[in-house]
Coordinates of N, CA, C and O in Angstrom, one line a residue:
M30 N 36.9 23.3 -9.9 CA 35.9 22.3 -10.0 C 35.0 22.3 -8.9 O 33.8 22.0 -9.1
N31 N 35.4 22.6 -7.7 CA 34.5 22.6 -6.5 C 33.4 23.7 -6.6 O 32.3 23.5 -6.2
A32 N 33.8 24.8 -7.3 CA 32.8 25.9 -7.4 C 31.7 25.4 -8.3 O 30.5 25.7 -8.1
I33 N 32.0 24.7 -9.4 CA 31.0 24.2 -10.3 C 30.1 23.2 -9.6 O 28.8 23.2 -9.7
R34 N 30.7 22.3 -8.8 CA 29.8 21.3 -8.0 C 28.9 22.0 -7.0 O 27.8 21.5 -6.8
R35 N 29.4 23.0 -6.4 CA 28.6 23.7 -5.4 C 27.4 24.4 -6.0 O 26.3 24.4 -5.5
R36 N 27.6 25.0 -7.2 CA 26.5 25.6 -7.9 C 25.6 24.7 -8.5 O 24.4 24.9 -8.7
A37 N 26.0 23.5 -8.9 CA 25.1 22.5 -9.6 C 23.9 22.1 -8.7 O 22.8 22.2 -9.2
P38 N 24.1 21.8 -7.5 CA 22.9 21.5 -6.7 C 21.9 22.7 -6.6 O 20.7 22.5 -6.6
G39 N 22.5 23.9 -6.4 CA 21.6 25.0 -6.3 C 20.9 25.3 -7.6 O 19.7 25.6 -7.6
A40 N 21.6 25.1 -8.8 CA 21.0 25.2 -10.1 C 19.9 24.2 -10.3 O 18.8 24.5 -10.8
A41 N 20.1 23.0 -9.8 CA 19.1 21.9 -10.0 C 17.9 22.2 -9.1 O 16.8 22.1 -9.6
I42 N 18.1 22.7 -7.9 CA 16.9 23.1 -7.1 C 16.2 24.3 -7.7 O 14.9 24.3 -7.8
A43 N 16.9 25.3 -8.2 CA 16.3 26.4 -8.9 C 15.5 25.9 -10.1 O 14.4 26.4 -10.4
L44 N 16.0 25.0 -10.9 CA 15.3 24.4 -12.0 C 14.0 23.7 -11.6 O 13.0 23.9 -12.2
V45 N 14.1 22.9 -10.6 CA 12.9 22.2 -10.1 C 11.9 23.2 -9.6 O 10.7 23.1 -9.9
I46 N 12.3 24.2 -8.9 CA 11.3 25.3 -8.4 C 10.7 26.0 -9.6 O 9.5 26.2 -9.7
A47 N 11.5 26.3 -10.6 CA 11.0 27.0 -11.8 C 10.0 26.1 -12.6 O 9.0 26.6 -13.0
L48 N 10.3 24.9 -12.7 CA 9.4 24.0 -13.4 C 8.1 23.8 -12.6 O 7.0 23.7 -13.2
A49 N 8.2 23.7 -11.3 CA 7.0 23.4 -10.5 C 6.1 24.7 -10.6 O 4.9 24.6 -10.6
S50 N 6.7 25.9 -10.6 CA 5.9 27.1 -10.7 C 5.4 27.3 -12.1 O 4.3 27.9 -12.3
A51 N 6.0 26.8 -13.1 CA 5.6 26.9 -14.5 C 4.4 26.1 -14.8 O 3.5 26.4 -15.6
V52 N 4.2 24.9 -14.1 CA 3.1 24.0 -14.4 C 1.8 24.6 -14.0 O 0.9 24.7 -14.8
P53 N 1.6 25.2 -12.8 CA 0.4 25.9 -12.5 C 0.1 27.1 -13.5 O -1.0 27.3 -13.8
A54 N 1.2 27.8 -13.8 CA 1.0 28.9 -14.7 C 0.4 28.4 -16.1 O -0.4 29.0 -16.7
A55 N 1.0 27.3 -16.6 CA 0.5 26.8 -17.9 C -0.9 26.3 -17.8 O -1.7 26.5 -18.7
A56 N -1.3 25.7 -16.6 CA -2.6 25.2 -16.4 C -3.6 26.4 -16.4 O -4.8 26.2 -16.6
A57 N -3.1 27.6 -16.0 CA -4.0 28.7 -15.8 C -4.3 29.5 -17.1 O -4.9 30.5 -17.1
E58 N -3.7 29.0 -18.3 CA -3.9 29.7 -19.5 C -5.4 29.8 -19.9 O -6.2 28.8 -19.7
P59 N -5.9 30.9 -20.3 CA -7.3 31.0 -20.7 C -7.6 30.3 -22.0 O -6.7 30.1 -22.8
T60 N -8.9 30.0 -22.2 CA -9.3 29.4 -23.4 C -10.2 30.4 -24.1 O -10.9 31.1 -23.5
R61 N -10.0 30.5 -25.4 CA -10.8 31.5 -26.2 C -11.5 30.8 -27.4 O -10.9 30.0 -28.1
S62 N -12.7 31.3 -27.6 CA -13.5 30.9 -28.7 C -13.9 32.1 -29.5 O -14.3 33.1 -28.9
V63 N -13.9 32.0 -30.8 CA -14.3 33.2 -31.6 C -15.5 32.7 -32.4 O -15.4 31.6 -33.1
I64 N -16.6 33.4 -32.4 CA -17.8 33.1 -33.2 C -18.0 34.1 -34.2 O -18.0 35.4 -33.9
V65 N -18.1 33.7 -35.4 CA -18.5 34.6 -36.5 C -19.8 34.2 -37.0 O -20.1 33.1 -37.5
A66 N -20.8 35.2 -36.8 CA -22.2 34.9 -37.2 C -22.4 34.9 -38.7 O -21.6 35.6 -39.4
G67 N -23.3 34.2 -39.2 CA -23.7 34.2 -40.6 C -24.3 35.5 -41.1 O -24.5 36.4 -40.3
P68 N -24.5 35.6 -42.4 CA -25.0 36.9 -42.9 C -26.4 37.2 -42.5 O -26.8 38.4 -42.5
S69 N -27.2 36.2 -42.1 CA -28.6 36.5 -41.6 C -29.0 35.4 -40.7 O -28.6 34.2 -40.8
T70 N -29.9 35.7 -39.7 CA -30.5 34.8 -38.8 C -32.0 35.1 -38.6 O -32.3 36.3 -38.4
Q71 N -32.9 34.2 -38.7 CA -34.3 34.4 -38.5 C -34.6 34.0 -37.1 O -34.2 33.0 -36.6
Y72 N -35.4 34.9 -36.4 CA -35.9 34.6 -35.1 C -37.4 34.5 -35.1 O -38.1 35.6 -35.3
P73 N -38.0 33.4 -34.9 CA -39.4 33.2 -34.9 C -40.1 34.0 -33.8 O -39.4 34.3 -32.8
A74 N -41.3 34.3 -34.0 CA -42.1 35.0 -32.9 C -41.9 34.3 -31.6 O -41.9 33.1 -31.5
G75 N -41.7 35.1 -30.6 CA -41.5 34.6 -29.2 C -40.1 34.3 -28.8 O -39.7 34.0 -27.7
T76 N -39.1 34.5 -29.8 CA -37.7 34.3 -29.5 C -36.9 35.6 -29.4 O -35.9 35.7 -28.8
G77 N -37.4 36.6 -30.1 CA -36.8 38.0 -30.0 C -37.8 39.0 -29.8 O -37.7 39.8 -28.9
C78 N -38.8 39.0 -30.6 CA -40.0 39.9 -30.4 C -41.3 39.0 -30.5 O -41.2 37.8 -30.7
D79 N -42.4 39.6 -30.4 CA -43.7 38.9 -30.5 C -44.0 38.5 -31.9 O -45.1 37.9 -32.1
F80 N -43.2 38.9 -32.8 CA -43.4 38.6 -34.3 C -42.1 38.1 -34.8 O -41.0 38.3 -34.2
D81 N -42.1 37.6 -36.0 CA -40.9 37.1 -36.7 C -40.0 38.2 -37.1 O -40.5 39.3 -37.6
V82 N -38.7 38.1 -36.8 CA -37.7 39.1 -37.2 C -36.5 38.4 -37.9 O -36.3 37.2 -37.6
T83 N -35.9 39.1 -38.8 CA -34.7 38.6 -39.4 C -33.6 39.6 -39.2 O -33.8 40.8 -39.3
V84 N -32.4 39.1 -38.8 CA -31.3 40.0 -38.5 C -30.3 39.8 -39.7 O -29.9 38.7 -40.0
Y85 N -29.9 40.9 -40.3 CA -29.0 40.9 -41.4 C -27.6 41.5 -40.9 O -27.6 42.6 -40.3
R86 N -26.5 40.8 -41.2 CA -25.2 41.3 -40.8 C -24.3 41.3 -42.0 O -24.2 40.3 -42.7
P87 N -23.5 42.4 -42.1 CA -22.4 42.3 -43.1 C -21.2 41.5 -42.6 O -21.2 41.1 -41.4
K88 N -20.3 41.2 -43.4 CA -19.1 40.5 -43.0 C -18.3 41.4 -42.0 O -18.4 42.6 -42.1
G89 N -17.6 40.7 -41.2 CA -16.7 41.5 -40.3 C -17.1 41.4 -38.8 O -16.3 41.8 -37.9
G90 N -18.3 41.0 -38.5 CA -18.7 40.9 -37.1 C -18.3 39.7 -36.4 O -18.1 38.6 -37.1
W91 N -18.0 39.7 -35.1 CA -17.5 38.5 -34.4 C -17.7 38.7 -32.9 O -17.9 39.9 -32.4
T92 N -17.7 37.6 -32.2 CA -17.7 37.6 -30.7 C -16.6 36.7 -30.2 O -16.4 35.6 -30.7
A93 N -15.8 37.2 -29.3 CA -14.7 36.4 -28.7 C -15.1 36.1 -27.3 O -15.4 37.1 -26.5
I94 N -15.0 34.9 -26.9 CA -15.3 34.5 -25.5 C -14.1 33.9 -24.9 O -13.5 32.9 -25.4
T95 N -13.6 34.5 -23.8 CA -12.4 34.0 -23.1 C -12.8 33.5 -21.7 O -13.3 34.3 -20.9
D96 N -12.5 32.2 -21.4 CA -12.7 31.7 -20.1 C -11.4 31.6 -19.3 O -10.4 31.0 -19.8
F97 N -11.4 32.1 -18.1 CA -10.2 32.1 -17.3 C -10.4 31.0 -16.2 O -11.5 30.7 -15.8
S98 N -9.3 30.5 -15.7 CA -9.3 29.4 -14.7 C -9.9 29.9 -13.3 O -10.3 29.1 -12.5
D99 N -9.9 31.2 -13.1 CA -10.5 31.6 -11.8 C -12.0 31.8 -11.8 O -12.6 32.3 -10.9
G100 N -12.6 31.4 -13.0 CA -14.1 31.4 -13.1 C -14.6 32.6 -13.8 O -15.8 32.7 -14.1
R101 N -13.8 33.6 -14.2 CA -14.2 34.7 -15.0 C -14.4 34.3 -16.4 O -13.7 33.5 -16.9
E102 N -15.3 35.0 -17.1 CA -15.5 34.8 -18.5 C -15.6 36.2 -19.1 O -16.4 37.0 -18.7
A103 N -14.8 36.5 -20.1 CA -14.8 37.8 -20.8 C -15.4 37.6 -22.2 O -15.0 36.7 -22.9
I104 N -16.3 38.5 -22.6 CA -16.9 38.5 -23.9 C -16.7 39.8 -24.6 O -17.1 40.8 -24.0
V105 N -16.1 39.8 -25.7 CA -15.9 41.0 -26.5 C -16.8 40.8 -27.8 O -16.6 39.8 -28.5
N106 N -17.7 41.7 -28.0 CA -18.6 41.6 -29.2 C -18.4 42.8 -30.1 O -18.3 43.9 -29.7
H107 N -18.2 42.5 -31.4 CA -18.0 43.5 -32.4 C -18.9 43.2 -33.6 O -18.6 42.2 -34.3
V108 N -19.9 44.0 -33.9 CA -20.6 43.9 -35.1 C -20.5 45.2 -35.8 O -20.8 46.3 -35.2
V109 N -20.2 45.2 -37.1 CA -20.0 46.4 -37.8 C -21.3 47.2 -37.9 O -21.4 48.3 -37.5
E110 N -22.4 46.5 -38.4 CA -23.7 47.1 -38.4 C -24.7 45.9 -38.6 O -24.3 45.0 -39.3
R111 N -25.8 46.1 -38.0 CA -26.8 45.0 -38.1 C -28.1 45.6 -38.3 O -28.5 46.6 -37.7
T112 N -28.9 45.0 -39.2 CA -30.3 45.5 -39.5 C -31.3 44.4 -39.0 O -31.2 43.3 -39.4
I113 N -32.1 44.8 -38.1 CA -33.2 44.0 -37.6 C -34.5 44.3 -38.3 O -34.9 45.5 -38.2
T114 N -35.1 43.3 -38.9 CA -36.3 43.6 -39.8 C -37.5 42.8 -39.3 O -37.4 41.6 -39.0
N115 N -38.6 43.5 -39.2 CA -39.9 42.9 -38.9 C -40.3 42.2 -40.2 O -40.5 42.8 -41.2
D116 N -40.4 40.8 -40.2 CA -40.7 40.1 -41.4 C -42.0 40.4 -42.0 O -42.2 40.4 -43.2
A117 N -43.0 40.8 -41.2 CA -44.4 41.0 -41.7 C -44.5 42.4 -42.3 O -45.2 42.6 -43.3
T118 N -43.8 43.4 -41.7 CA -44.0 44.8 -42.2 C -42.9 45.4 -43.0 O -43.0 46.4 -43.7
G119 N -41.7 44.8 -42.8 CA -40.5 45.3 -43.4 C -39.8 46.4 -42.7 O -38.8 47.0 -43.1
A120 N -40.4 46.9 -41.5 CA -39.8 47.9 -40.7 C -38.5 47.4 -40.2 O -38.3 46.3 -39.9
T121 N -37.5 48.4 -40.1 CA -36.1 48.0 -39.8 C -35.6 48.9 -38.6 O -36.1 50.0 -38.4
F122 N -34.7 48.3 -37.9 CA -33.9 49.0 -36.9 C -32.4 48.7 -37.2 O -32.1 47.5 -37.2
V123 N -31.6 49.7 -37.4 CA -30.2 49.5 -37.7 C -29.4 49.9 -36.4 O -29.7 50.9 -35.8
E124 N -28.5 49.0 -36.0 CA -27.7 49.2 -34.9 C -26.3 48.7 -35.1 O -26.0 47.9 -36.0
V125 N -25.4 49.3 -34.3 CA -24.0 48.9 -34.3 C -23.7 48.4 -32.8 O -23.9 49.2 -31.9
T126 N -23.2 47.2 -32.6 CA -22.8 46.8 -31.3 C -21.3 46.6 -31.2 O -20.7 46.1 -32.1
S127 N -20.8 47.0 -30.1 CA -19.4 46.8 -29.8 C -19.3 46.9 -28.2 O -19.6 48.0 -27.7
S128 N -19.1 45.8 -27.6 CA -19.2 45.8 -26.1 C -18.1 44.9 -25.5 O -17.5 44.0 -26.2
H129 N -17.9 45.1 -24.3 CA -17.0 44.2 -23.4 C -17.8 43.8 -22.2 O -18.3 44.7 -21.5
E130 N -17.7 42.5 -21.9 CA -18.5 42.0 -20.8 C -17.6 41.1 -20.0 O -16.8 40.3 -20.5
V131 N -17.8 41.1 -18.7 CA -17.0 40.2 -17.8 C -18.0 39.6 -16.8 O -18.8 40.3 -16.1
D132 N -18.1 38.3 -16.7 CA -18.9 37.5 -15.8 C -18.1 36.7 -14.9 O -17.0 36.3 -15.2
V133 N -18.6 36.6 -13.6 CA -18.0 35.7 -12.6 C -19.2 34.8 -12.1 O -20.3 35.3 -11.8
I134 N -18.9 33.5 -12.1 CA -19.9 32.6 -11.6 C -19.8 32.5 -10.1 O -18.8 32.1 -9.6
I135 N -20.9 32.8 -9.4 CA -21.0 32.7 -7.9 C -22.2 31.9 -7.6 O -23.3 32.3 -7.9
D136 N -22.0 30.8 -6.9 CA -23.1 29.9 -6.5 C -24.0 29.6 -7.7 O -25.2 29.5 -7.6
G137 N -23.4 29.4 -8.9 CA -24.2 29.0 -10.1 C -24.8 30.2 -10.8 O -25.4 30.0 -11.9
D138 N -24.7 31.4 -10.3 CA -25.3 32.6 -11.0 C -24.2 33.4 -11.6 O -23.0 33.4 -11.1
Y139 N -24.5 34.0 -12.7 CA -23.6 34.9 -13.4 C -23.7 36.3 -12.9 O -24.8 36.9 -13.1
H140 N -22.6 36.8 -12.3 CA -22.6 38.2 -11.9 C -21.7 39.0 -12.9 O -20.5 38.5 -13.1
G141 N -22.2 40.0 -13.5 CA -21.4 40.6 -14.5 C -21.6 42.1 -14.8 O -22.5 42.7 -14.2
T142 N -20.7 42.6 -15.6 CA -20.8 44.0 -16.1 C -20.6 43.9 -17.7 O -19.9 43.1 -18.2
I143 N -21.3 44.8 -18.3 CA -21.1 45.0 -19.8 C -21.1 46.5 -20.1 O -21.8 47.2 -19.5
T144 N -20.2 46.9 -21.0 CA -20.1 48.3 -21.4 C -20.0 48.4 -22.9 O -19.5 47.5 -23.5
G145 N -20.5 49.5 -23.4 CA -20.5 49.7 -24.9 C -21.9 49.8 -25.4 O -22.8 50.4 -24.8
A146 N -22.1 49.3 -26.6 CA -23.4 49.3 -27.3 C -23.8 47.8 -27.5 O -23.0 47.1 -28.0
F147 N -24.9 47.4 -26.9 CA -25.2 46.0 -26.9 C -26.8 45.8 -26.8 O -27.5 46.7 -26.5
I148 N -27.2 44.6 -27.1 CA -28.6 44.2 -27.0 C -28.8 43.3 -25.8 O -28.0 42.4 -25.6
W149 N -29.8 43.6 -24.9 CA -30.1 42.7 -23.8 C -31.5 42.2 -24.1 O -32.5 43.0 -24.2
Q150 N -31.7 40.9 -24.1 CA -33.0 40.3 -24.4 C -33.6 39.8 -23.1 O -33.0 39.1 -22.3
F151 N -34.8 40.3 -22.8 CA -35.5 39.9 -21.6 C -36.7 39.0 -22.0 O -37.3 39.2 -23.1
Y152 N -37.0 38.0 -21.2 CA -38.1 37.0 -21.4 C -39.0 37.1 -20.3 O -38.7 37.6 -19.2
P153 N -40.3 36.6 -20.5 CA -41.2 36.6 -19.3 C -40.6 35.9 -18.1 O -39.9 34.8 -18.3
G154 N -40.7 36.5 -16.9 CA -40.1 36.0 -15.7 C -38.8 36.6 -15.4 O -38.3 36.5 -14.2
D155 N -38.2 37.4 -16.3 CA -37.0 38.1 -16.0 C -37.3 39.4 -15.2 O -38.4 39.9 -15.4
V156 N -36.4 39.8 -14.5 CA -36.5 41.1 -13.8 C -36.0 42.2 -14.8 O -34.9 42.1 -15.3
G157 N -36.9 43.2 -15.1 CA -36.6 44.2 -16.1 C -35.8 45.3 -15.5 O -35.5 45.3 -14.3
P158 N -35.5 46.3 -16.3 CA -34.6 47.4 -15.8 C -35.3 48.3 -14.7 O -34.6 48.9 -14.0
D159 N -36.6 48.2 -14.6 CA -37.3 49.0 -13.6 C -37.5 48.2 -12.3 O -38.0 48.6 -11.3
G160 N -37.0 46.9 -12.3 CA -37.0 46.1 -11.1 C -38.3 45.2 -11.0 O -38.4 44.4 -10.2
S161 N -39.2 45.4 -12.0 CA -40.4 44.5 -12.0 C -40.2 43.2 -12.8 O -39.4 43.2 -13.7
V162 N -40.9 42.2 -12.5 CA -40.9 40.9 -13.2 C -41.7 41.1 -14.5 O -42.9 41.5 -14.4
L163 N -41.1 40.8 -15.6 CA -41.7 41.0 -16.9 C -42.7 39.9 -17.2 O -42.4 38.7 -16.9
D164 N -43.7 40.2 -17.9 CA -44.7 39.2 -18.4 C -44.7 39.2 -20.0 O -45.6 38.6 -20.6
H165 N -43.6 39.8 -20.6 CA -43.6 39.9 -22.0 C -42.1 39.9 -22.5 O -41.2 40.0 -21.6
L166 N -41.9 39.7 -23.8 CA -40.5 39.8 -24.3 C -40.1 41.3 -24.4 O -41.0 42.2 -24.6
L167 N -38.8 41.6 -24.2 CA -38.3 43.0 -24.3 C -36.9 42.9 -24.8 O -36.1 42.2 -24.2
A168 N -36.6 43.5 -26.0 CA -35.3 43.5 -26.6 C -34.8 44.9 -26.5 O -35.4 45.8 -27.3
L169 N -33.8 45.2 -25.7 CA -33.3 46.6 -25.6 C -32.0 46.8 -26.2 O -31.1 45.9 -26.0
Y170 N -31.9 47.8 -27.0 CA -30.6 48.2 -27.5 C -30.1 49.3 -26.6 O -30.7 50.3 -26.3
I171 N -28.9 49.0 -26.0 CA -28.4 49.8 -24.9 C -27.0 50.4 -25.3 O -26.2 49.7 -25.8
R172 N -26.9 51.7 -25.1 CA -25.6 52.3 -25.3 C -25.2 52.9 -23.9 O -25.8 53.8 -23.4
G173 N -24.2 52.2 -23.3 CA -23.9 52.6 -21.9 C -23.3 51.4 -21.2 O -22.3 50.8 -21.7
S174 N -23.8 51.1 -20.0 CA -23.3 50.0 -19.3 C -24.4 49.3 -18.5 O -25.5 49.9 -18.3
A175 N -24.2 48.1 -18.0 CA -25.1 47.4 -17.2 C -24.4 46.5 -16.2 O -23.3 46.0 -16.5
T176 N -24.9 46.4 -15.0 CA -24.4 45.3 -14.1 C -25.6 44.4 -13.9 O -26.8 44.9 -13.9
Y177 N -25.4 43.1 -13.7 CA -26.5 42.2 -13.6 C -26.2 40.9 -12.9 O -25.0 40.6 -12.6
V178 N -27.2 40.2 -12.6 CA -27.1 38.8 -12.0 C -28.1 38.0 -12.9 O -29.3 38.3 -13.0
V179 N -27.6 37.0 -13.5 CA -28.4 36.0 -14.3 C -28.2 34.7 -13.7 O -27.1 34.2 -13.5
S180 N -29.3 34.0 -13.5 CA -29.3 32.6 -12.9 C -28.6 31.6 -13.8 O -28.5 31.9 -15.1
G181 N -28.2 30.5 -13.3 CA -27.6 29.5 -14.2 C -28.6 29.0 -15.2 O -28.2 28.4 -16.2
E182 N -29.9 29.2 -15.0 CA -30.9 28.8 -15.9 C -31.2 29.9 -17.0 O -32.1 29.8 -17.8
G183 N -30.5 31.0 -16.9 CA -30.6 32.1 -17.8 C -31.7 33.2 -17.5 O -32.0 34.0 -18.4
V184 N -32.2 33.2 -16.3 CA -33.2 34.2 -15.9 C -32.5 35.4 -15.4 O -31.6 35.3 -14.5
T185 N -32.8 36.6 -15.9 CA -32.2 37.8 -15.4 C -32.9 38.1 -14.0 O -34.1 38.3 -14.0
E186 N -32.1 38.1 -13.0 CA -32.6 38.2 -11.6 C -32.4 39.7 -11.2 O -33.2 40.1 -10.3
Q187 N -31.5 40.4 -11.7 CA -31.2 41.8 -11.3 C -30.5 42.4 -12.4 O -29.6 41.8 -13.0
I188 N -30.8 43.7 -12.8 CA -30.0 44.5 -13.8 C -30.2 45.9 -13.5 O -31.3 46.4 -13.1
T189 N -29.1 46.6 -13.6 CA -29.0 48.1 -13.5 C -28.4 48.6 -14.7 O -27.3 48.2 -15.1
I190 N -29.1 49.5 -15.4 CA -28.6 50.0 -16.7 C -28.3 51.5 -16.6 O -29.2 52.2 -16.1
N191 N -27.2 51.9 -17.1 CA -26.9 53.3 -17.2 C -26.6 53.6 -18.6 O -25.8 53.0 -19.3
G192 N -27.3 54.6 -19.2 CA -27.2 55.0 -20.6 C -28.5 55.1 -21.3 O -29.6 55.2 -20.6
T193 N -28.5 55.0 -22.6 CA -29.8 55.1 -23.3 C -30.3 53.7 -23.7 O -29.5 52.8 -23.9
M194 N -31.6 53.6 -23.7 CA -32.2 52.3 -24.1 C -33.2 52.5 -25.2 O -34.0 53.5 -25.1
T195 N -33.3 51.6 -26.2 CA -34.3 51.7 -27.2 C -35.0 50.3 -27.3 O -34.3 49.3 -27.4
D196 N -36.3 50.3 -27.2 CA -37.0 49.0 -27.3 C -37.1 48.7 -28.8 O -37.8 49.3 -29.6
I197 N -36.3 47.7 -29.2 CA -36.2 47.3 -30.6 C -37.5 46.8 -31.2 O -37.9 47.3 -32.3
C198 N -38.2 46.0 -30.4 CA -39.5 45.4 -30.9 C -40.5 46.6 -31.2 O -41.3 46.6 -32.1
A199 N -40.6 47.5 -30.2 CA -41.5 48.6 -30.4 C -41.1 49.5 -31.6 O -42.0 50.0 -32.3
A200 N -39.8 49.6 -31.8 CA -39.4 50.5 -32.9 C -39.7 49.9 -34.3 O -39.9 50.6 -35.2
I201 N -39.8 48.5 -34.4 CA -40.1 47.9 -35.7 C -41.5 47.3 -35.8 O -41.8 46.6 -36.7
S202 N -42.3 47.5 -34.7 CA -43.7 46.9 -34.8 C -44.7 47.7 -35.6 O -44.4 48.8 -36.0

């Protein structure tokens, strides 16, 4: 009986330590959101290109966003195939995107990397791939990788792109 009593306080202490360490682990669980885009979305002039465009998507595309307690955010994007159409001319650009992105917020700015095939939308005031401040819209389809800093207000402050780039608006204008 003495052996059981001697182990009981040790077991109780071990249980308290295990529960105390489990609480922070449970609090650190990431949260995930999955977004499934509709079959089409229209972008008025000035939001994607200087002219109206419509994006057509087949079923099966999705984006998963996972937020971690340490401030990282991971984004996985998978679109089977997407057709971007100039509404005025009917010209199209067909692309497939599949990418993985990780952001860390530092002093309110998003510092990140993205790899795969993806679209990066630039607006007037953003720093473009050549380091100059843009005075126009630019939608690039990129196959490769990018590292970037985007302000909390959504302004691209710095970007380095490795891979191929296609100017979508120029391709369908």
